[in-house]
Amino acid sequence: MFDLDSATLSRMLTALTLGYHAIFATLGVGIPVMISIAEFIGIKKKDPHYTLLARRWTRGFTITVAVGVVTGTAIGLQLSLLWPSFMQLAGKVIALPLFMETFAFFFEAIFLGIYLYTWDRFKNPMYHWLLSIPVVIGSTLSAFFITSVNGFLNTPQGFELEGDTVTSIQPLAAMFNPATPTKVFHVVSTSYLTAAAVLATIAAIYLLKKKNTLYHMKALKLTVVSVFIFAIATAIAGDLSAKFLAEEQPEKLAAGEWHFETEEGADLVVFGTLNENQEVENAIRIPNALSFLAHGDFNAEVTGLDQIPDDEEPPLWIHYMFDLMVSIGFFTLGISLMYMVFWKVKKWNEYHPLLLWGIASLGPLSMAAVEFGWVFAELGRQPWILRGFMTVSEGATTSPYVGWMLILFIGLYTVLSIGCIIALRKIFKGNPAEHELEHRYPEVAAAK
Ligand code: HEB
Ligand code: HEB
């Protein structure tokens, strides 16, 4: 592997780190929302089951935060180590949101600490619930700031380039670049969705193991209804993202959709394969749907790859990333809708094992969709690191030690994963929800 050049190794290490960080960052953004909702419902309904959900989710959450901080710091480190020329060019322009992310993180961490240690300390539990709000705001702001940095790579603005020097820096213009609104909307909605889906998976697995306690049934109801709502938000955000691409990054959309010729009334190509002549085979074609996805009009013209210089074409295999992501999105919407229909129609059993298996699949599938989404968005920007200004190979380090760093970080992530699993098992295995319910709320446990 040391035969690979340092630019390739740098890309591998960055992809590994981002892919790994994305798991914890996504949960870190989404779980506080679920905690806050559960605690609120618990207070309003005077139902300790929901309060216990909030308590137990919070404990798991602290572990994911801890790992998120380590991997996030690894990204910060790698940005300057692996992409020195890029950071020299862009670092100053984008310093504001990069710094603000750290600020948002500290804001979140401080309130999370207070939240953790003040359960049952207030006469009015609403005061404790209020403390969850800054945690939600802090983690969502993290996503906002860091996603605006990613938006900047795709649609850079807010500076001028005179030779090699950057002048007239406008930090706010850089932060609020054209990619920011749709990206932030899609990243936040998918983070909420994925967190709800992962928690739904856990509830469904307990029910499949025949632990049909009220606690897990309520957990399932709350999480699957949340999945449905966030899946709708995700679909709206995804649609807006595609419309954004059509305007600002047509090469990414064209590569993702295998749209070779610029034309009006363009079909949407779903899955399929390419033959030697770059012709699409075995695909499902939805007539005029690409025009609608791109411009909200079934007859609109969609820019194809024929308009893009050959050396600026993103890799064509990102098509599968897009299709898998979208398929998972619709599957998630379908399963969560089915659950709600089965729940409302009295004769039907919303705890049917097949439906529970469907729900159990949503957590891993959503997390996979997050990864596919990032791969699509990041490789769709190739060959650019900063679109229109600098290519990835220009931005990379020439250091001969990247291969060793790669091995080192693979080791670090392995250790982190094992530590995370051990910690989560310690927290939950030794202390099942049923025991904790009996211990904390004996009246409820006895009544069930
Ligand atoms: Fe992140 C964390 C960076 C992406 C979310 N991060 C973090 C950290 C860092 C980072 C450095 C640590 C802490 C501080 O602040 O210090 N990131 C980063 C970068 C990137 C990222 C550079 C790329 C560009 N993130 C991301 C995303 C998201 C996030 C995309 C969303 C979705 N983070 C986050 C969070 C956190 C972090 C939430 C915290 C932790 C927890 O909570 O978990
Ligand atoms: Fe997604 C990305 C669309 C679903 C996750 N997405 C993306 C893009 C688009 C889309 C167009 C690109 C953008 C840019 O680059 O700027 N989606 C879409 C649609 C759908 C979806 C249409 C259907 C509904 N996604 C989805 C899901 C998920 C996702 C389900 C998960 C869960 N995505 C994602 C991510 C990303 C994407 C993470 C990256 C970031 C951004 O935004 O970019």
Coordinates of C-alpha atoms and ligand atoms in Angstrom, one line a residue:
M1 CA 0.0 0.0 0.0
F2 CA 3.0 2.3 0.4
D3 CA 3.2 2.3 -3.4
L4 CA 0.3 4.7 -3.4
D5 CA 1.1 8.4 -3.7
S6 CA 0.5 10.6 -0.8
A7 CA -2.5 12.4 -2.4
T8 CA -4.3 9.0 -2.7
L9 CA -3.4 8.0 0.8
S10 CA -4.6 11.4 2.1
R11 CA -7.9 10.9 0.4
M12 CA -8.2 7.4 1.9
L13 CA -7.4 8.7 5.4
T14 CA -9.8 11.6 5.1
A15 CA -12.6 9.5 3.8
L16 CA -12.1 7.0 6.6
T17 CA -12.1 9.7 9.2
L18 CA -15.1 11.5 7.8
G19 CA -17.0 8.3 7.3
Y20 CA -16.3 7.2 10.9
H21 CA -17.0 10.7 12.4
A22 CA -20.3 10.9 10.4
I23 CA -21.7 7.9 12.4
F24 CA -21.1 9.7 15.7
A25 CA -21.8 13.2 14.5
T26 CA -25.2 12.1 13.0
L27 CA -26.2 10.5 16.3
G28 CA -24.8 13.5 18.2
V29 CA -27.0 15.9 16.3
G30 CA -30.1 13.7 16.3
I31 CA -30.3 12.0 19.7
P32 CA -30.7 15.2 21.8
V33 CA -33.9 16.0 19.9
M34 CA -35.3 12.5 20.7
I35 CA -34.3 12.9 24.4
S36 CA -36.0 16.3 24.6
I37 CA -39.2 15.0 23.0
A38 CA -39.3 11.9 25.2
E39 CA -38.8 14.0 28.4
F40 CA -41.4 16.5 27.4
I41 CA -44.0 13.8 26.7
G42 CA -43.1 12.1 30.0
I43 CA -43.8 15.4 31.9
K44 CA -47.0 16.2 29.9
K45 CA -48.5 12.7 30.3
K46 CA -47.1 12.2 33.7
D47 CA -45.8 8.9 32.3
P48 CA -42.5 7.7 33.8
H49 CA -41.9 5.4 30.9
Y50 CA -41.1 8.3 28.7
T51 CA -38.9 9.9 31.3
L52 CA -37.0 6.7 31.7
L53 CA -36.5 6.6 27.9
A54 CA -35.0 10.1 28.0
R55 CA -32.8 9.1 30.9
R56 CA -31.5 6.0 29.3
W57 CA -31.0 7.6 25.9
T58 CA -29.0 10.4 27.6
R59 CA -26.6 7.9 29.1
G60 CA -26.0 6.2 25.7
F61 CA -25.6 9.6 24.2
T62 CA -22.7 10.7 26.4
I63 CA -20.7 7.8 25.0
T64 CA -21.3 8.8 21.4
V65 CA -20.4 12.4 22.2
A66 CA -17.1 11.3 23.7
V67 CA -16.2 9.4 20.5
G68 CA -17.5 12.3 18.4
V69 CA -15.1 14.6 20.1
V70 CA -12.1 12.4 19.4
T71 CA -12.9 11.8 15.8
G72 CA -13.9 15.4 15.3
T73 CA -10.5 16.5 16.7
A74 CA -8.9 13.9 14.3
I75 CA -10.5 15.7 11.4
G76 CA -9.3 19.1 12.6
L77 CA -5.8 17.7 12.9
Q78 CA -5.9 16.0 9.5
L79 CA -7.2 19.1 7.7
S80 CA -3.9 20.9 8.3
L81 CA -1.7 17.8 8.1
L82 CA -3.0 16.3 4.9
W83 CA -4.3 19.3 3.0
P84 CA -1.8 22.1 3.8
S85 CA -2.1 24.1 0.6
F86 CA -5.8 23.9 0.7
M87 CA -5.9 25.1 4.3
Q88 CA -3.5 27.9 3.4
L89 CA -5.9 29.0 0.7
A90 CA -9.2 28.4 2.3
G91 CA -8.4 28.3 6.0
K92 CA -8.6 32.0 6.5
V93 CA -11.8 32.4 4.5
I94 CA -13.6 29.7 6.4
A95 CA -12.1 30.2 9.8
L96 CA -15.3 31.7 11.2
P97 CA -17.6 28.7 11.0
L98 CA -14.8 26.3 11.8
F99 CA -14.2 28.2 15.0
M100 CA -17.9 28.5 15.7
E101 CA -18.3 24.8 15.5
T102 CA -16.0 24.4 18.4
F103 CA -17.9 27.1 20.2
A104 CA -21.2 25.4 19.6
F105 CA -19.7 22.2 20.8
F106 CA -18.6 23.8 24.1
F107 CA -22.0 25.4 24.5
E108 CA -23.6 21.9 24.1
A109 CA -21.1 20.2 26.3
I110 CA -21.6 22.6 29.2
F111 CA -25.4 22.2 29.2
L112 CA -25.2 18.5 28.7
G113 CA -23.1 18.3 31.9
I114 CA -25.7 20.3 33.8
Y115 CA -28.5 18.3 32.3
L116 CA -26.9 15.0 33.3
Y117 CA -26.4 16.0 36.9
T118 CA -29.8 17.7 37.6
W119 CA -32.3 14.9 37.0
D120 CA -34.8 15.0 39.9
R121 CA -33.2 18.1 41.3
F122 CA -36.0 20.5 40.4
K123 CA -39.4 20.7 42.0
N124 CA -40.9 21.5 38.7
P125 CA -39.5 18.9 36.1
M126 CA -40.1 21.5 33.3
Y127 CA -37.0 23.3 34.5
H128 CA -35.0 20.2 33.8
W129 CA -36.6 19.8 30.4
L130 CA -35.7 23.4 29.6
L131 CA -32.0 22.4 30.0
S132 CA -32.3 20.0 27.1
I133 CA -33.1 22.9 24.7
P134 CA -29.6 24.4 24.7
V135 CA -28.2 20.9 24.1
V136 CA -30.5 20.5 21.1
I137 CA -29.5 24.0 19.8
G138 CA -25.8 23.4 20.4
S139 CA -25.6 20.1 18.5
T140 CA -27.8 21.4 15.6
L141 CA -25.6 24.6 15.4
S142 CA -22.5 22.3 15.2
A143 CA -24.1 20.7 12.2
F144 CA -25.0 24.1 10.7
F145 CA -21.5 25.5 11.0
I146 CA -19.6 22.5 9.8
T147 CA -22.0 21.9 6.9
S148 CA -21.6 25.5 5.8
V149 CA -17.8 24.7 5.6
N150 CA -18.7 21.7 3.4
G151 CA -21.0 24.0 1.4
F152 CA -18.1 26.4 0.8
L153 CA -16.0 23.6 -0.8
N154 CA -18.8 23.1 -3.3
T155 CA -19.7 26.7 -4.0
P156 CA -16.9 28.9 -2.7
Q157 CA -17.4 32.6 -2.5
G158 CA -16.5 35.5 -0.2
F159 CA -12.9 36.1 -1.3
E160 CA -10.8 37.0 -4.2
L161 CA -7.7 35.3 -5.6
E162 CA -4.8 37.5 -6.8
G163 CA -2.1 35.1 -8.0
D164 CA -1.7 32.8 -5.0
T165 CA -2.8 35.3 -2.3
V166 CA -6.3 35.5 -1.0
T167 CA -7.8 39.0 -0.6
S168 CA -11.1 40.8 0.2
I169 CA -12.2 38.0 2.6
Q170 CA -15.9 38.2 3.6
P171 CA -16.4 35.5 6.2
L172 CA -20.2 35.8 6.3
A173 CA -20.5 35.5 2.5
A174 CA -18.3 32.4 2.6
M175 CA -20.4 30.9 5.3
F176 CA -23.7 31.7 3.7
N177 CA -22.7 30.3 0.3
P178 CA -25.3 29.0 -2.1
A179 CA -24.9 25.4 -1.0
T180 CA -25.5 26.2 2.7
P181 CA -29.3 26.3 3.0
T182 CA -30.2 23.0 1.3
K183 CA -27.2 21.2 2.7
V184 CA -27.9 22.3 6.3
F185 CA -31.6 21.4 5.9
H186 CA -30.7 17.9 4.5
V187 CA -28.0 17.2 7.0
V188 CA -30.1 18.2 10.0
S189 CA -33.2 16.4 8.8
T190 CA -31.3 13.2 8.0
S191 CA -29.5 13.4 11.4
Y192 CA -32.8 13.6 13.2
L193 CA -34.2 10.8 11.0
T194 CA -31.2 8.5 11.6
A195 CA -31.1 9.0 15.3
A196 CA -34.9 8.2 15.5
A197 CA -34.4 5.2 13.2
V198 CA -31.5 3.8 15.3
L199 CA -33.6 4.1 18.5
A200 CA -36.5 2.5 16.7
T201 CA -34.3 -0.4 15.7
I202 CA -33.4 -1.0 19.4
A203 CA -37.0 -0.9 20.5
A204 CA -38.0 -3.3 17.6
I205 CA -35.3 -5.8 18.5
Y206 CA -36.5 -5.9 22.1
L207 CA -40.0 -6.6 21.0
L208 CA -38.8 -9.3 18.6
K209 CA -37.1 -10.9 21.6
K210 CA -40.6 -11.1 23.1
K211 CA -39.9 -8.5 25.7
N212 CA -43.3 -7.0 25.2
T213 CA -43.2 -4.5 28.0
L214 CA -45.1 -1.2 27.9
Y215 CA -41.7 0.5 28.0
H216 CA -40.5 -0.9 24.7
M217 CA -43.9 -0.5 23.0
K218 CA -44.0 3.2 23.9
A219 CA -40.4 3.5 22.7
L220 CA -41.4 2.0 19.4
K221 CA -44.4 4.2 18.9
L222 CA -42.5 7.4 19.7
T223 CA -39.5 6.6 17.6
V224 CA -41.4 5.3 14.5
V225 CA -43.7 8.3 14.4
S226 CA -40.6 10.5 14.6
V227 CA -39.0 8.5 11.8
F228 CA -42.1 9.2 9.6
I229 CA -42.0 13.0 10.3
F230 CA -38.3 13.3 9.8
A231 CA -38.4 11.1 6.7
I232 CA -40.9 13.6 5.1
A233 CA -38.6 16.5 6.0
T234 CA -35.6 14.5 4.5
A235 CA -37.5 14.0 1.3
I236 CA -38.4 17.7 1.0
A237 CA -34.8 18.6 1.8
G238 CA -33.4 16.1 -0.7
D239 CA -35.7 17.4 -3.4
L240 CA -34.5 21.0 -2.7
S241 CA -30.9 19.7 -2.7
A242 CA -31.4 18.3 -6.2
K243 CA -32.8 21.6 -7.4
F244 CA -29.8 23.4 -5.9
L245 CA -27.4 21.0 -7.8
A246 CA -29.3 21.7 -11.1
E247 CA -28.6 25.4 -10.7
E248 CA -25.2 25.5 -9.1
Q249 CA -23.4 22.2 -9.6
P250 CA -24.9 20.6 -12.7
E251 CA -21.9 18.3 -13.2
K252 CA -22.7 16.5 -9.9
L253 CA -26.3 16.0 -10.7
A254 CA -25.5 14.9 -14.3
A255 CA -22.9 12.3 -13.1
G256 CA -25.3 11.1 -10.3
E257 CA -28.2 10.7 -12.7
W258 CA -26.2 9.4 -15.7
H259 CA -27.5 12.2 -17.7
F260 CA -25.2 12.5 -20.7
E261 CA -27.0 14.7 -23.2
T262 CA -28.4 18.1 -22.3
E263 CA -32.1 17.9 -23.1
E264 CA -35.6 19.0 -22.3
G265 CA -38.0 16.6 -20.6
A266 CA -35.2 14.4 -19.3
D267 CA -35.9 10.9 -17.9
L268 CA -34.7 9.8 -14.5
V269 CA -32.4 6.8 -14.8
V270 CA -32.8 4.5 -11.8
F271 CA -30.0 1.9 -11.2
G272 CA -28.9 0.1 -14.4
T273 CA -25.4 -0.5 -15.8
L274 CA -23.1 1.2 -18.3
N275 CA -21.7 -0.6 -21.4
E276 CA -18.3 0.1 -23.1
N277 CA -19.9 3.0 -25.1
Q278 CA -21.2 4.7 -22.0
E279 CA -24.8 3.7 -22.8
V280 CA -27.2 2.9 -20.0
E281 CA -28.6 -0.6 -19.9
N282 CA -30.9 -2.5 -17.6
A283 CA -32.2 0.7 -16.0
I284 CA -35.6 1.7 -14.9
R285 CA -36.5 5.0 -16.8
I286 CA -39.0 7.3 -15.2
P287 CA -40.1 9.6 -18.1
N288 CA -39.5 13.3 -17.6
A289 CA -38.8 12.8 -13.8
L290 CA -35.3 14.2 -13.9
S291 CA -36.6 17.5 -15.3
F292 CA -39.1 17.6 -12.5
L293 CA -36.5 16.7 -9.8
A294 CA -34.1 19.3 -11.1
H295 CA -36.4 22.2 -11.9
G296 CA -40.0 21.4 -10.8
D297 CA -41.2 21.3 -14.4
F298 CA -41.5 18.0 -16.4
N299 CA -40.3 19.7 -19.6
A300 CA -37.4 21.8 -18.3
E301 CA -34.0 21.5 -19.8
V302 CA -31.4 19.6 -17.7
T303 CA -27.7 20.2 -18.3
G304 CA -25.9 16.9 -19.3
L305 CA -22.3 15.8 -19.1
D306 CA -21.8 16.9 -22.7
Q307 CA -21.6 20.5 -21.3
I308 CA -18.8 19.6 -18.8
P309 CA -15.1 19.5 -19.7
D310 CA -13.9 15.8 -19.6
D311 CA -11.3 16.5 -17.0
E312 CA -13.9 18.0 -14.7
E313 CA -16.3 15.1 -14.7
P314 CA -17.0 13.4 -11.4
P315 CA -16.8 9.6 -11.3
L316 CA -19.9 8.0 -12.7
W317 CA -20.3 5.3 -10.1
I318 CA -21.7 7.9 -7.7
H319 CA -25.0 7.1 -9.5
Y320 CA -25.4 4.0 -7.3
M321 CA -24.7 6.0 -4.2
F322 CA -27.5 8.4 -5.1
D323 CA -30.0 5.6 -6.0
L324 CA -29.3 3.6 -2.8
M325 CA -29.7 6.7 -0.7
V326 CA -33.0 7.7 -2.3
S327 CA -34.3 4.1 -2.2
I328 CA -33.6 3.9 1.5
G329 CA -35.4 7.2 2.0
F330 CA -38.5 5.9 0.4
F331 CA -38.3 2.5 2.1
T332 CA -38.1 4.3 5.5
L333 CA -41.1 6.5 4.6
G334 CA -43.0 3.3 3.6
I335 CA -42.3 1.2 6.6
S336 CA -43.0 4.0 9.1
L337 CA -46.3 4.8 7.3
M338 CA -47.2 1.1 7.4
Y339 CA -46.6 0.9 11.1
M340 CA -48.9 3.9 11.7
V341 CA -51.7 2.5 9.5
F342 CA -51.4 -0.9 11.3
W343 CA -51.5 0.9 14.7
K344 CA -54.7 2.9 13.7
V345 CA -56.6 0.0 12.1
K346 CA -57.6 -1.9 15.2
K347 CA -57.9 -5.3 13.5
W348 CA -54.2 -5.2 12.3
N349 CA -51.3 -6.0 14.5
E350 CA -48.6 -3.4 14.5
Y351 CA -46.3 -5.8 16.4
H352 CA -46.3 -8.4 13.5
P353 CA -42.8 -9.8 13.4
L354 CA -42.3 -9.0 9.7
L355 CA -43.2 -5.3 10.4
L356 CA -40.9 -5.3 13.4
W357 CA -38.1 -6.7 11.2
G358 CA -38.7 -3.9 8.8
I359 CA -38.5 -1.4 11.5
A360 CA -35.4 -3.0 12.9
S361 CA -33.7 -2.6 9.5
L362 CA -34.3 1.2 9.5
G363 CA -31.4 2.2 11.8
P364 CA -28.6 0.5 9.9
L365 CA -30.2 1.4 6.6
S366 CA -30.4 5.1 7.5
M367 CA -26.9 5.2 8.7
A368 CA -25.8 3.6 5.4
A369 CA -27.8 6.3 3.6
V370 CA -25.9 9.0 5.5
E371 CA -22.7 7.4 4.3
F372 CA -23.9 7.0 0.7
G373 CA -25.1 10.6 0.8
W374 CA -21.7 11.9 1.9
V375 CA -19.9 9.8 -0.7
F376 CA -22.2 11.1 -3.4
A377 CA -21.8 14.7 -2.3
E378 CA -18.0 14.5 -1.8
L379 CA -17.1 12.5 -4.9
G380 CA -19.5 14.5 -6.9
R381 CA -17.3 17.4 -6.2
Q382 CA -14.2 15.7 -7.8
P383 CA -11.7 16.6 -9.2
W384 CA -12.1 19.8 -7.0
I385 CA -11.2 20.2 -3.4
L386 CA -12.4 23.8 -3.7
R387 CA -14.7 23.9 -6.7
G388 CA -13.2 26.0 -9.5
F389 CA -10.1 27.0 -7.5
M390 CA -8.0 24.0 -6.5
T391 CA -8.0 20.3 -7.3
V392 CA -7.7 17.6 -4.7
S393 CA -4.2 16.6 -5.9
E394 CA -3.0 20.3 -5.7
G395 CA -4.3 20.5 -2.1
A396 CA -2.7 17.3 -0.8
T397 CA 0.4 17.0 1.2
T398 CA 3.5 15.4 -0.3
S399 CA 4.7 14.0 3.0
P400 CA 5.9 10.4 2.8
Y401 CA 4.4 9.5 6.2
V402 CA 0.7 9.4 5.2
G403 CA 0.7 5.6 5.0
W404 CA 1.9 5.3 8.6
M405 CA -0.8 7.8 9.7
L406 CA -3.4 5.7 7.9
I407 CA -2.3 2.6 9.9
L408 CA -2.2 4.6 13.1
F409 CA -5.7 6.0 12.7
I410 CA -7.2 2.6 11.7
G411 CA -5.8 1.4 15.0
L412 CA -7.3 4.4 16.8
Y413 CA -10.8 3.8 15.3
T414 CA -10.6 0.1 16.1
V415 CA -9.8 0.9 19.7
L416 CA -12.5 3.6 19.8
S417 CA -15.1 1.2 18.4
I418 CA -14.3 -1.6 20.9
G419 CA -14.3 0.9 23.8
C420 CA -17.6 2.3 22.6
I421 CA -19.2 -1.1 22.5
I422 CA -17.9 -2.1 25.9
A423 CA -19.1 1.1 27.5
L424 CA -22.6 0.8 26.0
R425 CA -22.9 -2.8 27.1
K426 CA -21.8 -1.8 30.6
I427 CA -24.4 0.9 30.7
F428 CA -27.3 -1.1 29.4
K429 CA -26.7 -4.9 29.8
G430 CA -26.2 -4.8 33.6
N431 CA -29.2 -2.5 34.1
P432 CA -32.2 -3.5 31.9
A433 CA -35.1 -1.0 31.6
E434 CA -37.4 -3.3 33.5
H435 CA -35.1 -3.3 36.6
E436 CA -34.6 0.4 36.5
L437 CA -38.3 1.0 36.2
E438 CA -38.9 -1.1 39.3
H439 CA -36.1 0.6 41.2
R440 CA -37.1 4.2 40.3
Y441 CA -40.8 4.1 39.8
P442 CA -42.1 1.1 41.8
E443 CA -45.7 2.2 41.5
V444 CA -45.6 2.1 37.7
A445 CA -43.8 -1.2 37.6
A446 CA -46.3 -2.8 39.9
A447 CA -49.3 -1.5 37.9
K448 CA -48.3 -2.9 34.5
Ligands
HEB1 FE1 -17.8 17.5 13.5 C1 -17.3 17.3 16.9 C2 -14.7 18.9 13.1 C3 -18.1 17.1 10.1 C4 -21.2 17.3 13.9 N1 -16.3 18.0 14.8 C5 -16.2 17.9 16.1 C6 -15.0 18.3 16.6 C7 -14.3 18.8 15.6 C8 -15.1 18.6 14.4 C9 -12.9 19.4 15.6 C10 -14.5 18.2 18.1 C11 -15.1 19.1 19.0 C12 -14.5 20.5 18.8 O1 -15.3 21.3 18.2 O2 -13.4 20.7 19.1 N2 -16.6 17.9 11.8 C13 -15.4 18.5 11.9 C14 -14.9 18.7 10.5 C15 -15.9 18.2 9.7 C16 -16.9 17.7 10.5 C17 -13.7 19.4 10.2 C18 -15.9 18.0 8.2 C19 -15.7 19.2 7.4 N3 -19.4 17.3 12.2 C20 -19.3 17.1 10.9 C21 -20.6 17.0 10.4 C22 -21.5 17.0 11.4 C23 -20.7 17.2 12.6 C24 -21.0 16.8 8.9 C25 -23.0 17.0 11.4 C26 -23.7 16.1 10.8 N4 -19.0 17.3 15.2 C27 -20.4 17.3 15.1 C28 -20.9 17.2 16.4 C29 -19.8 17.2 17.3 C30 -18.6 17.3 16.5 C31 -22.3 17.1 16.8 C32 -19.7 17.2 18.8 C33 -19.5 15.8 19.4 C34 -20.8 15.2 19.6 O3 -21.7 15.9 20.1 O4 -21.0 14.0 19.2
HEB2 FE1 -29.7 12.7 0.4 C1 -26.7 14.4 -0.1 C2 -31.1 14.1 -2.5 C3 -32.6 10.8 0.9 C4 -28.4 11.6 3.5 N1 -29.0 14.0 -1.1 C5 -27.8 14.6 -1.1 C6 -27.7 15.4 -2.3 C7 -28.9 15.3 -2.9 C8 -29.7 14.4 -2.1 C9 -29.3 16.0 -4.2 C10 -26.5 16.2 -2.7 C11 -26.5 17.6 -2.1 C12 -25.2 18.4 -2.4 O1 -24.2 17.8 -2.9 O2 -25.3 19.6 -2.2 N2 -31.5 12.5 -0.6 C13 -31.9 13.1 -1.7 C14 -33.2 12.7 -2.1 C15 -33.6 11.8 -1.2 C16 -32.5 11.7 -0.2 C17 -34.0 13.2 -3.3 C18 -34.9 11.0 -1.2 C19 -35.9 11.4 -0.2 N3 -30.4 11.4 1.9 C20 -31.5 10.7 1.9 C21 -31.6 9.9 3.1 C22 -30.5 10.1 3.8 C23 -29.7 11.1 3.1 C24 -32.8 9.0 3.4 C25 -30.1 9.6 5.1 C26 -30.8 9.1 6.1 N4 -27.9 12.9 1.5 C27 -27.6 12.5 2.7 C28 -26.4 13.0 3.2 C29 -25.9 13.8 2.2 C30 -26.8 13.8 1.1 C31 -25.7 12.8 4.6 C32 -24.5 14.6 2.2 C33 -24.7 16.0 2.7 C34 -25.3 16.9 1.7 O3 -26.5 17.4 1.9 O4 -24.7 17.3 0.7

